[in-house]
Amino acid sequence: LIVWTGLLLRVEDEAQLAFVLGHEVGHYVERHSLARWRRLKSTSNVALALQVLGGGLVGAAASLGAYGTLFAFSRDQERAADMYGLQRLRDMGYDDRRAAALWGAVWEEEKVRDRELLSAIFTTHPASAERRDQLAQLASGAFNERASEPYWQAMQPLRNIWLDDEIGRRHYAQSEVLLQRLRGLPHAEADSAYYSGEMYRRRARAGDFERAVAAYRAAIAGKNPPVLAWRGLGLALRQLGNDADAKQAWREYLTRAPDAEDRALIESYLQ
């Protein structure tokens, strides 16, 4: 069972993470992987599958993607795993409504995904409005435990790394949907606003530098603003030709981060 950091970045609390883990355990309990493998063995496709796994695609990411596709499950198997995960969620006292909320969020990303790009968050577990609605209908709401505060505290030391990785994927449409959702969460508002600015600045489409400026300023106005927001604000303002405000943002950045690794570069901009 592999847990990707892209998942940890997207779940909002322990309840949602518990559902995903329960779902995957459900595949094991129901022996879905074994059934899938036996079905593949009985066809000529297994030779092609093994060739792919043996290095037919370049790079580890491509090989893992092929491996995941090989063990993609049928719709019925996915439904069965959903039911197992939902029941385990209830057994542990978590709010079972959080499962539908997670699938709803993933579905919003899935709708804008560029199908020509290799990487995807839930390639072997396609989100669907049907699954979201079914989980919502089956939820009892008997428990209210979400455990969001301890989850965010545990993830905080790594979130900036994951957010930087998310922007680096260059799946900007998906990242935009994700960041808009995260900006609505009190635990992630300032950091997510900053990375929204980074995403817009790197994407650099029409209107993106204006969007970046607004996002950086929202991060600065939030609680515990990341010091890099002033750096990013200066870079975006510079692209818009607003040199005076850009320099003011950079001076604030160097005041707040006197030992910044890029201090010499920023000072060259100021000169």
XYZ file of C-alpha atoms in Angstrom:
271
model
C 0.000 0.000 0.000
C 1.588 3.252 -1.187
C 0.419 6.572 0.247
C 1.326 9.481 -2.025
C 2.086 12.940 -0.663
C -0.393 14.285 -3.213
C -3.106 12.504 -1.221
C -1.834 13.802 2.121
C -1.922 17.315 0.679
C -5.537 16.918 -0.380
C -7.202 15.302 2.630
C -8.449 17.768 5.228
C -8.577 15.608 8.346
C -7.962 12.167 9.802
C -11.466 11.038 8.815
C -10.774 11.459 5.105
C -7.377 9.789 5.343
C -8.911 6.907 7.314
C -11.510 6.411 4.590
C -8.869 6.154 1.837
C -6.786 3.702 3.864
C -9.896 1.689 4.681
C -10.826 1.665 1.002
C -7.420 0.239 0.067
C -7.550 -2.352 2.843
C -10.952 -3.308 1.450
C -9.319 -4.259 -1.862
C -6.963 -6.535 0.085
C -9.687 -8.107 2.231
C -11.814 -8.816 -0.847
C -8.748 -10.173 -2.729
C -9.328 -7.798 -5.652
C -5.673 -7.638 -6.689
C -5.447 -11.416 -6.898
C -8.634 -11.622 -8.942
C -7.352 -8.924 -11.288
C -4.003 -10.670 -11.735
C -5.623 -14.026 -12.478
C -7.817 -12.366 -15.093
C -4.777 -10.743 -16.723
C -2.833 -14.006 -16.698
C -5.520 -15.671 -18.769
C -5.128 -13.179 -21.608
C -2.366 -12.187 -23.965
C -2.273 -8.753 -22.316
C -0.132 -10.068 -19.501
C 2.910 -10.263 -21.806
C 2.526 -6.618 -22.744
C 1.960 -5.668 -19.112
C 5.148 -7.414 -18.008
C 7.098 -5.777 -20.836
C 5.934 -2.368 -19.625
C 6.836 -3.202 -16.052
C 10.250 -4.383 -17.176
C 11.243 -0.971 -18.497
C 9.221 -0.299 -21.619
C 8.591 3.260 -20.368
C 11.310 5.712 -19.446
C 11.565 6.914 -15.847
C 10.330 5.730 -12.497
C 7.160 7.831 -12.651
C 6.112 6.254 -15.916
C 6.804 2.744 -14.602
C 4.776 3.383 -11.469
C 1.966 4.758 -13.601
C 1.975 1.614 -15.714
C 2.028 -0.532 -12.575
C -0.957 1.315 -11.171
C -2.916 0.888 -14.400
C -2.144 -2.828 -14.418
C -3.920 -3.209 -11.087
C -6.775 -0.830 -11.785
C -9.967 -2.257 -10.352
C -13.411 -2.639 -11.867
C -16.300 -0.372 -10.939
C -17.887 -3.119 -8.831
C -14.627 -3.679 -6.960
C -14.306 0.053 -6.340
C -17.838 0.203 -4.966
C -17.138 -2.743 -2.667
C -13.939 -1.099 -1.393
C -15.856 2.146 -0.824
C -18.394 0.312 1.317
C -15.642 -1.350 3.333
C -13.870 1.963 3.877
C -17.115 3.649 4.893
C -17.885 0.952 7.454
C -14.382 1.106 8.918
C -14.799 4.869 9.210
C -17.930 4.344 11.297
C -16.319 1.612 13.371
C -13.527 4.014 14.356
C -15.955 6.781 15.293
C -15.149 9.178 12.453
C -17.686 11.306 10.600
C -18.655 9.158 7.601
C -19.823 12.242 5.665
C -16.183 13.152 5.120
C -15.767 10.375 2.518
C -18.201 12.007 0.094
C -16.593 15.397 0.735
C -13.200 14.018 -0.310
C -14.504 12.391 -3.483
C -16.340 15.594 -4.322
C -13.108 17.584 -4.041
C -11.152 15.083 -6.134
C -13.918 15.049 -8.725
C -13.620 18.825 -9.144
C -9.926 18.358 -9.949
C -10.568 15.407 -12.222
C -12.947 17.448 -14.377
C -10.200 19.908 -15.335
C -7.303 17.445 -15.685
C -5.322 17.544 -18.910
C -5.813 14.013 -20.255
C -2.632 14.209 -22.336
C -0.388 14.546 -19.275
C 1.003 11.363 -17.749
C 0.707 12.180 -14.062
C -2.642 12.154 -12.286
C -3.629 11.952 -8.645
C -6.208 9.170 -8.819
C -5.462 7.585 -12.197
C -6.276 4.047 -11.048
C -9.133 5.200 -8.823
C -11.156 7.517 -11.070
C -13.362 9.902 -9.177
C -16.957 10.215 -10.252
C -20.049 12.147 -9.321
C -21.811 8.783 -8.917
C -19.413 7.628 -6.201
C -19.588 10.977 -4.445
C -23.381 10.948 -4.436
C -23.605 7.311 -3.361
C -21.294 7.894 -0.398
C -23.253 10.999 0.559
C -26.517 9.027 0.529
C -25.074 6.198 2.626
C -23.525 8.500 5.243
C -25.274 8.382 8.601
C -23.652 11.402 10.234
C -23.813 9.552 13.541
C -20.376 10.796 14.581
C -18.861 14.252 14.327
C -15.189 13.384 14.841
C -13.012 14.740 12.017
C -9.701 15.243 13.831
C -8.612 18.099 11.587
C -6.470 19.992 14.112
C -4.071 17.126 14.972
C -3.863 16.153 11.312
C -2.793 19.642 10.229
C -0.300 19.878 13.075
C 1.275 16.592 12.019
C 1.439 17.557 8.350
C 2.593 21.175 8.829
C 6.382 20.514 8.712
C 6.020 18.924 5.272
C 3.184 20.851 3.646
C 5.359 23.528 2.052
C 7.473 20.842 0.385
C 4.335 19.169 -0.939
C 2.850 22.450 -2.140
C 6.084 23.251 -3.963
C 5.978 19.785 -5.544
C 2.353 20.384 -6.533
C 3.231 23.596 -8.373
C 6.225 21.853 -9.951
C 3.948 19.273 -11.594
C 2.734 22.062 -13.899
C -0.798 20.654 -13.893
C -1.972 24.179 -13.286
C -5.705 23.647 -13.811
C -5.788 20.923 -11.143
C -3.539 22.888 -8.810
C -5.749 25.961 -9.141
C -8.830 23.987 -8.050
C -6.911 22.455 -5.146
C -5.453 25.747 -3.926
C -8.790 27.529 -4.099
C -10.210 24.861 -1.799
C -7.258 24.941 0.598
C -7.454 28.726 0.849
C -10.885 28.290 2.394
C -9.481 26.218 5.267
C -8.356 28.126 8.386
C -5.344 25.838 8.820
C -3.963 26.518 5.350
C -5.174 29.954 4.288
C -1.904 31.950 4.242
C 0.369 29.232 2.830
C -2.173 28.278 0.175
C -2.605 31.922 -0.855
C 1.172 32.239 -1.246
C 1.372 29.123 -3.415
C -1.556 30.376 -5.470
C 0.595 33.420 -6.195
C 3.520 31.180 -7.107
C 1.339 29.110 -9.415
C -0.023 32.154 -11.259
C 3.421 33.752 -11.532
C 4.987 30.596 -12.984
C 2.071 29.911 -15.338
C 2.293 33.490 -16.666
C -0.829 33.534 -18.813
C -2.838 36.656 -19.566
C -3.926 38.208 -16.278
C -1.863 35.797 -14.168
C 0.542 38.401 -12.807
C -2.413 40.429 -11.548
C -3.836 37.272 -9.971
C -0.438 36.541 -8.431
C -0.247 40.007 -6.872
C -3.711 39.573 -5.347
C -2.800 36.128 -3.985
C 0.500 37.304 -2.473
C -1.250 40.232 -0.805
C -3.901 37.878 0.584
C -1.109 35.727 2.042
C 0.567 38.773 3.584
C -2.730 39.870 5.137
C -3.319 36.427 6.659
C -2.196 34.909 9.938
C 1.514 33.991 10.066
C 2.272 35.051 6.473
C 5.176 33.226 4.775
C 8.126 35.584 4.367
C 8.559 34.470 0.753
C 5.244 36.164 -0.058
C 7.024 39.548 -0.099
C 9.649 38.174 -2.480
C 7.019 36.766 -4.813
C 5.007 39.976 -4.636
C 8.044 41.953 -5.763
C 8.685 39.600 -8.680
C 5.076 39.795 -9.847
C 4.950 43.584 -9.523
C 8.180 43.834 -11.501
C 6.588 41.896 -14.349
C 3.734 44.424 -14.325
C 6.192 47.331 -14.526
C 5.435 48.560 -10.997
C 9.063 48.953 -9.921
C 8.418 51.238 -6.947
C 6.045 48.819 -5.191
C 8.248 45.882 -6.195
C 11.242 47.428 -4.443
C 9.159 48.148 -1.363
C 8.116 44.477 -1.230
C 11.729 43.317 -1.631
C 12.962 45.617 1.129
C 10.354 44.140 3.453
C 11.436 40.659 2.403
C 15.094 41.332 3.257
C 14.091 42.939 6.557
C 12.144 39.829 7.524
C 14.737 37.414 6.097
C 18.147 39.091 6.529
C 19.975 35.803 5.908
C 18.010 34.887 2.782
C 20.010 32.758 0.348
C 18.993 34.998 -2.543
C 19.857 38.240 -0.748
C 22.523 39.204 -3.282
C 20.092 38.689 -6.153
C 17.353 40.773 -4.500
C 19.847 43.524 -3.699
C 20.828 43.597 -7.376
C 17.166 44.158 -8.225
C 16.999 46.995 -5.717
C 20.043 48.650 -7.289
